[in-house]
Amino acid sequence: MKRALFIVVPVLVLLLAIMLVAKRLNSRAGGSLEGLAHIPTDAMLVVRANEWRSLAVAAKRDRPIWEALTNLHVLGEAVAALSVLDSMVALGTEYDVALRRGECYISLHPEGNGAAATLMVLRFEGLKPDLNQLAELLLPRHASLSYERAYNHATLWGFVVHGNGSKPDIYLSTKGGVALLATTPLLLEKALRMDEAHGGLREDPVFADLYEQSARREAANVYLHPPRLMPYISRYLATDLALAVKSLEGWCGWIATDAKCAHSDLVLNGVSRLSDSIKQTSSTLKGHRTSPLKAPRVLPANTALLLRWGARGSEKLGDWLEKILQPALDANYTQKHYQADLKLFRRMMVEELSLAYVPSTVQGEAGNWLLTLATESPSQAIDELALALGPGLKERAARLDRGESYTLYSQQRPDLFRQLFGRIVPVGVGQHFTAVDRFLVFSTSPQQLQRVVLANTRKQTLQEADHWHEMSDAVQSDCNFALYLSPASLAQSSELLSKLGNAQVNADAPALGNLSGAALQLSATGDIVFYNCVVHQGQVMGREARTIWQTRLDAPLVGRPWLMNSHVAKGKEVMAQDARGMLYLISGQGRVLWRKPLDMPILGEPQQVDVYRNGKLQYAFVTPHALWVVDRNGNDVAGFPVKLVSEAVAPLAVFDYENRRDYRLMVALANRTVGVWDANGRRVVGFNARTETALVAEPALYQHGGKDFIVLCDSNRLYLLNRRGEERLRLKLPIRRAANSTLGFSSRTPTLYVVGENGSLYTASLADGTVKSVSLARWSAGGASLLLDLNGDGVPEVVAVQGDTFSVHGADGAAKVRQRLEADMVPRIQPFHFGGTDWRFGILDANAKRVWLLNAKGEPCTGFPIEGGTLFSIGHLQEGEGRFNLLTGGAGDLLLNYAVAE
C-alpha cells in the first residue's frame, strides 16, 4: 500500500547517498563477490553501486530530484552510516583504485524491536584495508572512539558521530579485503560470521539468479525482499492498511531493479520471477494481461493515494481479485454470500477497480475514500446493482451548479465492497455512488461525490494535473496494478498512518513538499513480473489552484475574508464573519484563534489602526448600530463599542491626516450626518456636515497642495468639505454618482473623477469646481466600476464589470479593453495591486459559485476560475513561499485557502 513512500523513499535515499557522495565507486560484475558474501541473509533491501562516473554525471545533471530526496530523514539512524561516505573523495590513490575494482553495497536489515539497521560493505580488490587508516579517512574529525571489542579474529570499533552521548552510532571493522560499517554491533558481528559460515546473500539461489541477470549499464541496482520488507513497512500504517501490506510478505522472494534518473524523476525498473513450484502471491498474476490505466481520468487532482487493479477482460479481473484480495468472512457474511457478490461483480463487467484517498483540507476533519469501477457499461452495472439490492437502492437528482444536476445513488449495503474484497476497503465506502463517464464512483460522502463531478466538469482531474503530466512519460499506460502517491499530501493524510508513520511524516514534511508524485506499477508477461517505479520532484502547484486548507465556520461566510497584518505572527492572518454575525480571527494555518459575536454584519471591511502607537494593531469597523475597535485577542478596546444614535449606511472611513496615528473614525449615518470619533471612542465635536438627501457611500479623503478634501456623496450630488465639515468648494454641476462605484483622483493635478449613474465619466476640477463629462462607450446600467491608475500616468482608468462583460475605459471614455466571460458577474469588483502596472481583479459568478482573477486585459489568470461562493482576498499569508494565498467562501460553511501560482 505505502510502497511509494516506505519502499521507494528508503531505497532511493540509500541509492542517492551513493550517487551523491561515493562518486569514486565502481563495482564490476566479475570477481569473487566476497563483499556480497558478508551481507546476512535477513536483508530486506540491498543497493549495489556500479560505475562511479555515471553516478557523478547523473548527480550533477539531475540535481532537482537528488536534492529533494536527500533532504528526507526517513532512514533515521541509517543517515549516520551514509554520512561516512562524505570523506570517500579523500581516499588516496591506492584505496581509490582498489575500491573501484571491488564491490560496494548498502543493505537494510530488520531489528527485533521492529526497527531497521544499516550495513555498508566495501571490498577493496587486491588491498587489505587498515582499520586505523579507514577510520581516519571515512569518519569526520569530530567522531570519537567509545567502543572496542575483539570478535572472531577481528577488531570492532564503535564511534559517536552524531549526538553527544557515549553510545556509538557507527561500528567499523575489517576482514581480509573487506571493510564493514554498521549502525549496530549485532549486525556487524553477524556480517563478520557470514563469510566463514559460507552464508550471506551469495548463497541465496533466488537472489543469486536475479543478481547475475541484473544490468550493469545503470548507475545502481536495488534489490528488495518482500517477506521481510512488508512487515517493516506495515508498522508505519494504520491498522487496516498495515494488515493489507503485511499480507504481501508472500509476494515473491526477491525483486531486482535498475535505477536511473531524468532531471526531476528517479525511476526504478525491475523484475521478479513467477514460479509454479514456489508458493508466492505474485503467481496469481500469471495469465492476466495488462489493461489501460484509467482511474486518473475521473479522480480529483488533489488525490493523495491511489490503488488500482486491472486486467484485460472483466472476467479475468474478477478471477485475479478473487485470488489476491481476501473477503471479510464472518457469521453474517458467509462463503455463500461471498460467491453471490463475486458473481454480481462479474456481471457488472468491471475492467478496473481503484481505491483512492482524497485528503480533507478542513481543519480537524478526516479525508474521504473513493472506490471507482471502470465498466464496459455503467448503465448495465447500475441495473445489476438494482437487481441485486432491490428496494435498498435509492436514487435522486443532486444539484450541481448553473441549474445542472447529476444522479446520486444510495444503498443499504455500505460495506458491500469491504465484505467482498476485505479490510483494504474502508468501512462504508459503498454507501453512495454516481456515474461519471464510464465509471461508477462510490464514497461515504455525497459531498465528495459532488466534488468528483465538479472536478470532471471543470477538467480538474488527476490526469489534468501538472504533476501527473510531468511524470506521465515515466508512467506506463498499461499495467495490472498501480499505486500512486502524492508525498506532499501526507501531512493531510494522518488517518492513513500509524503514530510512528505520522511522526516520520511530520519530521520530513518540508522535504516531502518537494515531491509531488510517486507511482509504482506491476505488469505480468509470461513468467515475469515487471516493476516500474517513478518519483517526481516538483511543487504541487501548476495550472490549477489547490486548496491548502479549509476551515469550517459556524455558519456560511458573508462578504469576503480579509487578510490582516499581524504584529504577533510572522505574516498575515485572516478575519471573516459568518451569516450569524460571528467574527473570526484565523491563523495562517487555518486555526480559529477566536470568535466574537457581533450585533449585525460589518459594513465594508475592517481597518487596521494602532491606537496605542506601540506597533500593536487593532481592528476598526462599523456595523449598522455600533462602531467597534477590537484588539488582536478579540477584546474590545477601551471606549468601544460606540452605540450609534442613527443607523450607519456605509462602511467606516479612517483618516490619519498627518500620518501620526491621530485617527478620525468617520461613519455616514442615516440622519444625513457624519459621525466622527477619535481613537478613544470620544465623539469629535465641530464636524457638522449635513447632506440634502441620504448618504450613499463612505467619506473619502483627497489631499493636494496642502489642502484636505473630504468627499461626501448623497443621491443628488457630491460635497467637498474641510476638516471641520464645512463646504470647501461647490462643484458647478451636480454629479449623481453611480451605485457600486468608487471615486478617482489624479496624482498630477487637483482633479476628481466620478462615474455618473447616466453612464458618463465626470472630471471635476478641485481648483475652481468646473465639471466636464464624456460618455463611456457601450456602457449599460448596473454593474460595478472602479477608478484606478493602471498605467502609472497619473490619470485613472475606469474598470467595470457589467453582466458577463469586463471592460476598461480611458479618460476619453473609449473602451480600451472589452472581454466577455462565461459568467454572470455579481456587481462587485475587487482590485489587487502586485506592483508597478500589475493590476488584477477579483470577480464572483454567484450562480456557478466560481471566482475569477483577471488581469488588466480582462484575461483569466492561470488556473481560474476556481470554486468559491464569495468575493475573495489574495496575498501572502507567509512571505517567501513562492505562491499567493486566495481566501474565499466555499460550499456550506467552509472558508477556503487556495494556493495560487505567482
mmCIF file of C-alpha atoms in Angstrom, residues 88-408:
data_model
loop_
_atom_site.group_PDB
_atom_site.id
_atom_site.type_symbol
_atom_site.label_atom_id
_atom_site.label_comp_id
_atom_site.label_asym_id
_atom_site.label_seq_id
_atom_site.Cartn_x
_atom_site.Cartn_y
_atom_site.Cartn_z
ATOM 1 C CA MET A 88 35.370 8.942 0.337
ATOM 2 C CA VAL A 89 36.695 11.519 -2.109
ATOM 3 C CA ALA A 90 39.668 11.953 0.225
ATOM 4 C CA LEU A 91 40.835 8.354 -0.243
ATOM 5 C CA GLY A 92 44.345 8.011 -1.517
ATOM 6 C CA THR A 93 45.129 6.591 -4.928
ATOM 7 C CA GLU A 94 45.779 3.089 -3.578
ATOM 8 C CA TYR A 95 42.362 2.825 -1.885
ATOM 9 C CA ASP A 96 40.619 4.555 -4.762
ATOM 10 C CA VAL A 97 41.815 2.074 -7.396
ATOM 11 C CA ALA A 98 41.217 -0.939 -5.158
ATOM 12 C CA LEU A 99 37.663 0.067 -4.330
ATOM 13 C CA ARG A 100 36.729 0.867 -7.912
ATOM 14 C CA ARG A 101 37.776 -2.681 -8.834
ATOM 15 C CA GLY A 102 35.908 -4.135 -5.904
ATOM 16 C CA GLU A 103 32.367 -4.009 -4.594
ATOM 17 C CA CYS A 104 30.160 -1.549 -2.718
ATOM 18 C CA TYR A 105 26.822 -2.431 -1.074
ATOM 19 C CA ILE A 106 24.439 -0.863 1.399
ATOM 20 C CA SER A 107 21.795 -3.097 2.949
ATOM 21 C CA LEU A 108 18.886 -2.688 5.357
ATOM 22 C CA HIS A 109 18.118 -5.352 7.963
ATOM 23 C CA PRO A 110 15.180 -5.791 10.385
ATOM 24 C CA GLU A 111 15.845 -5.487 14.107
ATOM 25 C CA GLY A 112 13.998 -7.321 16.854
ATOM 26 C CA ASN A 113 12.113 -4.231 18.043
ATOM 27 C CA GLY A 114 10.648 -3.545 14.605
ATOM 28 C CA ALA A 115 13.343 -1.036 13.693
ATOM 29 C CA ALA A 116 15.985 -1.447 10.999
ATOM 30 C CA ALA A 117 19.780 -1.403 10.953
ATOM 31 C CA THR A 118 22.079 -0.468 8.080
ATOM 32 C CA LEU A 119 25.151 -2.281 6.834
ATOM 33 C CA MET A 120 27.757 -0.985 4.407
ATOM 34 C CA VAL A 121 30.176 -3.410 2.737
ATOM 35 C CA LEU A 122 33.240 -2.144 0.833
ATOM 36 C CA ARG A 123 35.513 -4.705 -0.820
ATOM 37 C CA PHE A 124 38.935 -3.487 -1.941
ATOM 38 C CA GLU A 125 40.381 -5.567 -4.806
ATOM 39 C CA GLY A 126 43.970 -6.627 -4.083
ATOM 40 C CA LEU A 127 44.242 -4.491 -0.933
ATOM 41 C CA LYS A 128 43.826 -5.314 2.743
ATOM 42 C CA PRO A 129 42.410 -2.153 4.348
ATOM 43 C CA ASP A 130 43.907 -0.888 7.579
ATOM 44 C CA LEU A 131 41.372 -0.175 10.325
ATOM 45 C CA ASN A 132 43.196 2.934 11.560
ATOM 46 C CA GLN A 133 43.506 4.370 8.076
ATOM 47 C CA LEU A 134 39.843 3.681 7.253
ATOM 48 C CA ALA A 135 38.643 5.321 10.444
ATOM 49 C CA GLU A 136 40.764 8.358 9.694
ATOM 50 C CA LEU A 137 39.640 8.561 6.055
ATOM 51 C CA LEU A 138 35.962 7.698 6.381
ATOM 52 C CA LEU A 139 34.880 9.271 9.642
ATOM 53 C CA PRO A 140 34.621 13.000 10.365
ATOM 54 C CA ARG A 141 37.205 14.555 12.648
ATOM 55 C CA HIS A 142 34.745 15.020 15.491
ATOM 56 C CA ALA A 143 33.976 11.260 15.623
ATOM 57 C CA SER A 144 35.119 9.784 18.916
ATOM 58 C CA LEU A 145 36.021 6.158 19.614
ATOM 59 C CA SER A 146 33.872 4.894 22.513
ATOM 60 C CA TYR A 147 33.691 1.142 21.919
ATOM 61 C CA GLU A 148 36.339 -1.510 21.174
ATOM 62 C CA ARG A 149 35.988 -5.255 21.142
ATOM 63 C CA ALA A 150 37.782 -8.281 19.718
ATOM 64 C CA TYR A 151 35.443 -10.624 17.893
ATOM 65 C CA ASN A 152 36.168 -13.713 15.786
ATOM 66 C CA HIS A 153 39.750 -12.706 14.911
ATOM 67 C CA ALA A 154 38.632 -9.186 14.076
ATOM 68 C CA THR A 155 38.547 -5.856 15.903
ATOM 69 C CA LEU A 156 35.297 -3.906 16.265
ATOM 70 C CA TRP A 157 35.365 -0.177 16.870
ATOM 71 C CA GLY A 158 32.374 1.960 17.737
ATOM 72 C CA PHE A 159 32.299 5.720 17.085
ATOM 73 C CA VAL A 160 29.999 8.508 18.207
ATOM 74 C CA VAL A 161 29.424 10.512 15.030
ATOM 75 C CA HIS A 162 26.011 12.109 15.610
ATOM 76 C CA GLY A 163 24.972 13.079 19.129
ATOM 77 C CA ASN A 164 26.597 13.979 22.399
ATOM 78 C CA GLY A 165 26.244 10.693 24.283
ATOM 79 C CA SER A 166 28.634 7.780 24.648
ATOM 80 C CA LYS A 167 26.608 5.228 22.660
ATOM 81 C CA PRO A 168 28.190 4.699 19.243
ATOM 82 C CA ASP A 169 26.135 5.163 16.095
ATOM 83 C CA ILE A 170 28.741 3.775 13.668
ATOM 84 C CA TYR A 171 30.581 0.477 14.098
ATOM 85 C CA LEU A 172 33.607 -0.336 11.948
ATOM 86 C CA SER A 173 35.607 -3.495 11.298
ATOM 87 C CA THR A 174 37.712 -5.152 8.595
ATOM 88 C CA LYS A 175 38.200 -8.707 7.422
ATOM 89 C CA GLY A 176 40.575 -9.563 4.630
ATOM 90 C CA GLY A 177 39.974 -7.118 1.818
ATOM 91 C CA VAL A 178 36.549 -6.078 3.137
ATOM 92 C CA ALA A 179 35.591 -3.079 5.274
ATOM 93 C CA LEU A 180 32.302 -3.328 7.185
ATOM 94 C CA LEU A 181 30.317 -0.471 8.713
ATOM 95 C CA ALA A 182 27.037 -0.939 10.582
ATOM 96 C CA THR A 183 24.665 1.004 12.811
ATOM 97 C CA THR A 184 24.503 -1.783 15.448
ATOM 98 C CA PRO A 185 27.224 -4.103 16.826
ATOM 99 C CA LEU A 186 24.980 -7.172 16.428
ATOM 100 C CA LEU A 187 24.624 -6.590 12.701
ATOM 101 C CA LEU A 188 28.368 -6.093 12.330
ATOM 102 C CA GLU A 189 29.098 -9.337 14.200
ATOM 103 C CA LYS A 190 26.606 -11.191 12.017
ATOM 104 C CA ALA A 191 28.309 -9.827 8.889
ATOM 105 C CA LEU A 192 31.698 -10.998 10.141
ATOM 106 C CA ARG A 193 30.311 -14.523 10.672
ATOM 107 C CA MET A 194 28.706 -14.801 7.244
ATOM 108 C CA ASP A 195 31.841 -15.453 5.206
ATOM 109 C CA GLU A 196 33.095 -18.219 7.485
ATOM 110 C CA ALA A 197 29.685 -19.907 7.508
ATOM 111 C CA HIS A 198 29.586 -19.725 3.697
ATOM 112 C CA GLY A 199 26.280 -17.962 4.085
ATOM 113 C CA GLY A 200 25.292 -14.500 3.078
ATOM 114 C CA LEU A 201 23.374 -13.450 0.036
ATOM 115 C CA ARG A 202 25.934 -15.016 -2.279
ATOM 116 C CA GLU A 203 24.492 -18.381 -1.283
ATOM 117 C CA ASP A 204 20.813 -17.423 -1.726
ATOM 118 C CA PRO A 205 19.796 -19.105 -5.040
ATOM 119 C CA VAL A 206 16.846 -16.765 -5.761
ATOM 120 C CA PHE A 207 18.937 -13.678 -5.065
ATOM 121 C CA ALA A 208 21.935 -15.067 -6.958
ATOM 122 C CA ASP A 209 19.794 -15.718 -10.053
ATOM 123 C CA LEU A 210 18.449 -12.144 -10.159
ATOM 124 C CA TYR A 211 21.837 -10.717 -9.231
ATOM 125 C CA GLU A 212 23.547 -12.340 -12.204
ATOM 126 C CA GLN A 213 20.793 -11.117 -14.550
ATOM 127 C CA SER A 214 20.951 -7.521 -13.300
ATOM 128 C CA ALA A 215 22.024 -4.933 -15.820
ATOM 129 C CA ARG A 216 25.302 -3.114 -15.198
ATOM 130 C CA ARG A 217 24.501 -0.296 -17.615
ATOM 131 C CA GLU A 218 22.648 1.778 -14.971
ATOM 132 C CA ALA A 219 24.223 3.677 -12.105
ATOM 133 C CA ALA A 220 22.995 1.304 -9.418
ATOM 134 C CA ASN A 221 20.887 -1.779 -8.737
ATOM 135 C CA VAL A 222 18.326 -2.061 -5.963
ATOM 136 C CA TYR A 223 17.094 -5.403 -4.610
ATOM 137 C CA LEU A 224 14.008 -5.777 -2.428
ATOM 138 C CA HIS A 225 12.824 -8.746 -0.345
ATOM 139 C CA PRO A 226 9.032 -8.506 0.303
ATOM 140 C CA PRO A 227 8.888 -11.225 3.017
ATOM 141 C CA ARG A 228 10.943 -9.009 5.318
ATOM 142 C CA LEU A 229 10.223 -5.599 3.808
ATOM 143 C CA MET A 230 6.413 -5.737 4.019
ATOM 144 C CA PRO A 231 6.213 -6.295 7.816
ATOM 145 C CA TYR A 232 8.703 -3.463 8.288
ATOM 146 C CA ILE A 233 6.626 -1.100 6.118
ATOM 147 C CA SER A 234 3.363 -2.078 7.818
ATOM 148 C CA ARG A 235 4.396 -0.561 11.135
ATOM 149 C CA TYR A 236 4.117 2.903 9.564
ATOM 150 C CA LEU A 237 0.477 2.374 8.546
ATOM 151 C CA ALA A 238 -2.928 2.475 10.206
ATOM 152 C CA THR A 239 -4.325 -0.897 11.266
ATOM 153 C CA ASP A 240 -6.335 -1.986 8.213
ATOM 154 C CA LEU A 241 -3.702 -0.822 5.745
ATOM 155 C CA ALA A 242 -0.955 -2.409 7.822
ATOM 156 C CA LEU A 243 -2.713 -5.774 7.648
ATOM 157 C CA ALA A 244 -3.162 -5.425 3.884
ATOM 158 C CA VAL A 245 0.512 -4.619 3.363
ATOM 159 C CA LYS A 246 1.688 -7.353 5.724
ATOM 160 C CA SER A 247 -0.326 -9.874 3.698
ATOM 161 C CA LEU A 248 2.020 -9.160 0.756
ATOM 162 C CA GLU A 249 5.030 -10.637 2.544
ATOM 163 C CA GLY A 250 4.484 -13.774 0.430
ATOM 164 C CA TRP A 251 4.512 -11.802 -2.834
ATOM 165 C CA CYS A 252 7.845 -13.228 -4.035
ATOM 166 C CA GLY A 253 11.377 -13.938 -2.918
ATOM 167 C CA TRP A 254 13.432 -11.091 -4.393
ATOM 168 C CA ILE A 255 12.801 -8.192 -6.765
ATOM 169 C CA ALA A 256 15.727 -6.793 -8.761
ATOM 170 C CA THR A 257 15.590 -3.247 -10.169
ATOM 171 C CA ASP A 258 17.833 -0.858 -12.060
ATOM 172 C CA ALA A 259 17.917 2.805 -11.028
ATOM 173 C CA LYS A 260 18.129 5.715 -13.436
ATOM 174 C CA CYS A 261 17.294 9.395 -13.357
ATOM 175 C CA ALA A 262 15.918 12.050 -15.676
ATOM 176 C CA HIS A 263 16.194 15.573 -14.236
ATOM 177 C CA SER A 264 13.134 15.599 -11.959
ATOM 178 C CA ASP A 265 12.356 11.867 -11.988
ATOM 179 C CA LEU A 266 14.030 8.935 -10.318
ATOM 180 C CA VAL A 267 12.978 5.675 -11.952
ATOM 181 C CA LEU A 268 13.376 2.058 -10.869
ATOM 182 C CA ASN A 269 12.700 -0.678 -13.429
ATOM 183 C CA GLY A 270 12.943 -4.314 -12.447
ATOM 184 C CA VAL A 271 11.637 -7.867 -12.452
ATOM 185 C CA SER A 272 10.739 -10.838 -10.309
ATOM 186 C CA ARG A 273 10.038 -14.357 -11.488
ATOM 187 C CA LEU A 274 6.746 -16.223 -11.371
ATOM 188 C CA SER A 275 7.006 -19.861 -10.372
ATOM 189 C CA ASP A 276 4.575 -22.756 -10.214
ATOM 190 C CA SER A 277 6.867 -24.660 -7.880
ATOM 191 C CA ILE A 278 7.255 -21.914 -5.287
ATOM 192 C CA LYS A 279 4.224 -20.662 -3.393
ATOM 193 C CA GLN A 280 4.126 -16.886 -3.850
ATOM 194 C CA THR A 281 1.303 -14.363 -4.201
ATOM 195 C CA SER A 282 2.741 -12.850 -7.367
ATOM 196 C CA SER A 283 1.926 -16.113 -9.182
ATOM 197 C CA THR A 284 -1.732 -15.036 -9.148
ATOM 198 C CA LEU A 285 -0.812 -12.649 -11.975
ATOM 199 C CA LYS A 286 0.106 -15.472 -14.316
ATOM 200 C CA GLY A 287 -2.090 -15.444 -17.405
ATOM 201 C CA HIS A 288 -3.569 -11.984 -16.752
ATOM 202 C CA ARG A 289 -2.846 -9.430 -19.444
ATOM 203 C CA THR A 290 -2.343 -5.772 -18.605
ATOM 204 C CA SER A 291 -5.084 -3.172 -19.121
ATOM 205 C CA PRO A 292 -5.092 0.610 -19.671
ATOM 206 C CA LEU A 293 -4.726 2.800 -16.574
ATOM 207 C CA LYS A 294 -7.981 4.786 -16.472
ATOM 208 C CA ALA A 295 -8.594 5.956 -12.887
ATOM 209 C CA PRO A 296 -6.676 9.276 -13.179
ATOM 210 C CA ARG A 297 -9.277 10.381 -15.748
ATOM 211 C CA VAL A 298 -12.019 10.555 -13.099
ATOM 212 C CA LEU A 299 -10.257 11.217 -9.777
ATOM 213 C CA PRO A 300 -9.788 14.787 -8.417
ATOM 214 C CA ALA A 301 -6.430 16.472 -8.946
ATOM 215 C CA ASN A 302 -5.739 16.544 -5.192
ATOM 216 C CA THR A 303 -5.927 12.752 -4.843
ATOM 217 C CA ALA A 304 -3.274 11.736 -2.306
ATOM 218 C CA LEU A 305 -3.304 7.967 -2.756
ATOM 219 C CA LEU A 306 -4.484 5.612 -5.482
ATOM 220 C CA LEU A 307 -4.532 1.801 -5.506
ATOM 221 C CA ARG A 308 -5.614 0.311 -8.809
ATOM 222 C CA TRP A 309 -6.137 -3.274 -10.041
ATOM 223 C CA GLY A 310 -6.811 -4.112 -13.685
ATOM 224 C CA ALA A 311 -6.754 -6.976 -16.164
ATOM 225 C CA ARG A 312 -7.722 -7.329 -19.799
ATOM 226 C CA GLY A 313 -11.336 -8.539 -19.718
ATOM 227 C CA SER A 314 -13.807 -8.216 -16.847
ATOM 228 C CA GLU A 315 -13.879 -11.989 -16.231
ATOM 229 C CA LYS A 316 -10.095 -12.047 -15.863
ATOM 230 C CA LEU A 317 -10.158 -9.171 -13.382
ATOM 231 C CA GLY A 318 -12.745 -10.985 -11.270
ATOM 232 C CA ASP A 319 -10.595 -14.123 -11.302
ATOM 233 C CA TRP A 320 -7.482 -12.238 -10.199
ATOM 234 C CA LEU A 321 -9.213 -10.258 -7.452
ATOM 235 C CA GLU A 322 -10.699 -13.481 -6.102
ATOM 236 C CA LYS A 323 -7.170 -14.831 -5.671
ATOM 237 C CA ILE A 324 -5.382 -11.748 -4.350
ATOM 238 C CA LEU A 325 -7.971 -9.961 -2.162
ATOM 239 C CA GLN A 326 -9.401 -11.952 0.732
ATOM 240 C CA PRO A 327 -13.098 -11.448 1.655
ATOM 241 C CA ALA A 328 -14.154 -10.430 5.158
ATOM 242 C CA LEU A 329 -15.968 -13.633 6.048
ATOM 243 C CA ASP A 330 -17.802 -13.932 9.364
ATOM 244 C CA ALA A 331 -21.030 -15.343 10.781
ATOM 245 C CA ASN A 332 -23.079 -12.751 8.903
ATOM 246 C CA TYR A 333 -21.118 -12.905 5.670
ATOM 247 C CA THR A 334 -20.535 -16.489 4.644
ATOM 248 C CA GLN A 335 -18.889 -18.156 1.688
ATOM 249 C CA LYS A 336 -22.326 -18.349 0.070
ATOM 250 C CA HIS A 337 -22.778 -14.561 0.348
ATOM 251 C CA TYR A 338 -19.278 -14.055 -0.998
ATOM 252 C CA GLN A 339 -19.847 -16.178 -4.089
ATOM 253 C CA ALA A 340 -23.105 -14.326 -4.812
ATOM 254 C CA ASP A 341 -21.363 -10.943 -4.572
ATOM 255 C CA LEU A 342 -18.496 -12.171 -6.734
ATOM 256 C CA LYS A 343 -20.978 -13.171 -9.438
ATOM 257 C CA LEU A 344 -22.592 -9.728 -9.145
ATOM 258 C CA PHE A 345 -19.178 -8.083 -9.579
ATOM 259 C CA ARG A 346 -18.528 -10.127 -12.718
ATOM 260 C CA ARG A 347 -21.947 -9.275 -14.167
ATOM 261 C CA MET A 348 -21.133 -5.566 -13.718
ATOM 262 C CA MET A 349 -18.367 -6.056 -16.341
ATOM 263 C CA VAL A 350 -15.710 -4.218 -14.341
ATOM 264 C CA GLU A 351 -12.395 -3.695 -16.133
ATOM 265 C CA GLU A 352 -10.634 -1.769 -13.379
ATOM 266 C CA LEU A 353 -11.031 -1.431 -9.602
ATOM 267 C CA SER A 354 -9.492 1.525 -7.795
ATOM 268 C CA LEU A 355 -9.333 2.824 -4.250
ATOM 269 C CA ALA A 356 -8.403 6.479 -3.816
ATOM 270 C CA TYR A 357 -7.919 8.688 -0.788
ATOM 271 C CA VAL A 358 -8.662 12.403 -1.095
ATOM 272 C CA PRO A 359 -7.446 14.287 1.985
ATOM 273 C CA SER A 360 -9.695 16.814 3.636
ATOM 274 C CA THR A 361 -8.325 20.309 3.960
ATOM 275 C CA VAL A 362 -10.923 21.142 6.602
ATOM 276 C CA GLN A 363 -9.246 21.542 9.957
ATOM 277 C CA GLY A 364 -9.951 18.542 12.182
ATOM 278 C CA GLU A 365 -11.911 16.549 9.580
ATOM 279 C CA ALA A 366 -10.939 13.184 8.104
ATOM 280 C CA GLY A 367 -10.431 12.717 4.404
ATOM 281 C CA ASN A 368 -12.657 10.730 2.079
ATOM 282 C CA TRP A 369 -12.163 7.423 0.323
ATOM 283 C CA LEU A 370 -13.389 6.789 -3.195
ATOM 284 C CA LEU A 371 -13.885 3.423 -4.858
ATOM 285 C CA THR A 372 -14.120 3.566 -8.632
ATOM 286 C CA LEU A 373 -15.179 0.874 -11.083
ATOM 287 C CA ALA A 374 -14.360 1.316 -14.760
ATOM 288 C CA THR A 375 -17.038 -0.693 -16.524
ATOM 289 C CA GLU A 376 -17.862 -1.655 -20.076
ATOM 290 C CA SER A 377 -21.391 -0.329 -19.480
ATOM 291 C CA PRO A 378 -22.182 1.859 -16.449
ATOM 292 C CA SER A 379 -25.917 1.597 -17.081
ATOM 293 C CA GLN A 380 -25.766 -2.199 -17.083
ATOM 294 C CA ALA A 381 -23.668 -2.150 -13.919
ATOM 295 C CA ILE A 382 -26.283 0.019 -12.199
ATOM 296 C CA ASP A 383 -29.032 -2.297 -13.424
ATOM 297 C CA GLU A 384 -27.208 -5.293 -11.963
ATOM 298 C CA LEU A 385 -26.822 -3.482 -8.630
ATOM 299 C CA ALA A 386 -30.509 -2.566 -8.651
ATOM 300 C CA LEU A 387 -31.447 -6.178 -9.348
ATOM 301 C CA ALA A 388 -29.253 -7.462 -6.517
ATOM 302 C CA LEU A 389 -30.090 -4.779 -3.949
ATOM 303 C CA GLY A 390 -33.780 -4.338 -4.789
ATOM 304 C CA PRO A 391 -35.535 -1.572 -2.836
ATOM 305 C CA GLY A 392 -32.296 -0.991 -0.931
ATOM 306 C CA LEU A 393 -31.037 1.096 -3.862
ATOM 307 C CA LYS A 394 -32.335 4.680 -3.958
ATOM 308 C CA GLU A 395 -31.687 7.439 -6.451
ATOM 309 C CA ARG A 396 -32.272 11.187 -6.519
ATOM 310 C CA ALA A 397 -31.245 14.231 -8.520
ATOM 311 C CA ALA A 398 -28.449 16.183 -6.812
ATOM 312 C CA ARG A 399 -27.831 19.809 -7.719
ATOM 313 C CA LEU A 400 -24.519 20.860 -9.176
ATOM 314 C CA ASP A 401 -24.331 24.459 -10.387
ATOM 315 C CA ARG A 402 -25.843 26.639 -13.140
ATOM 316 C CA GLY A 403 -29.015 24.623 -12.768
ATOM 317 C CA GLU A 404 -27.235 21.373 -13.664
ATOM 318 C CA SER A 405 -27.710 18.169 -11.694
ATOM 319 C CA TYR A 406 -26.467 14.599 -11.547
ATOM 320 C CA THR A 407 -27.933 11.339 -10.262
ATOM 321 C CA LEU A 408 -26.883 10.331 -6.761
#
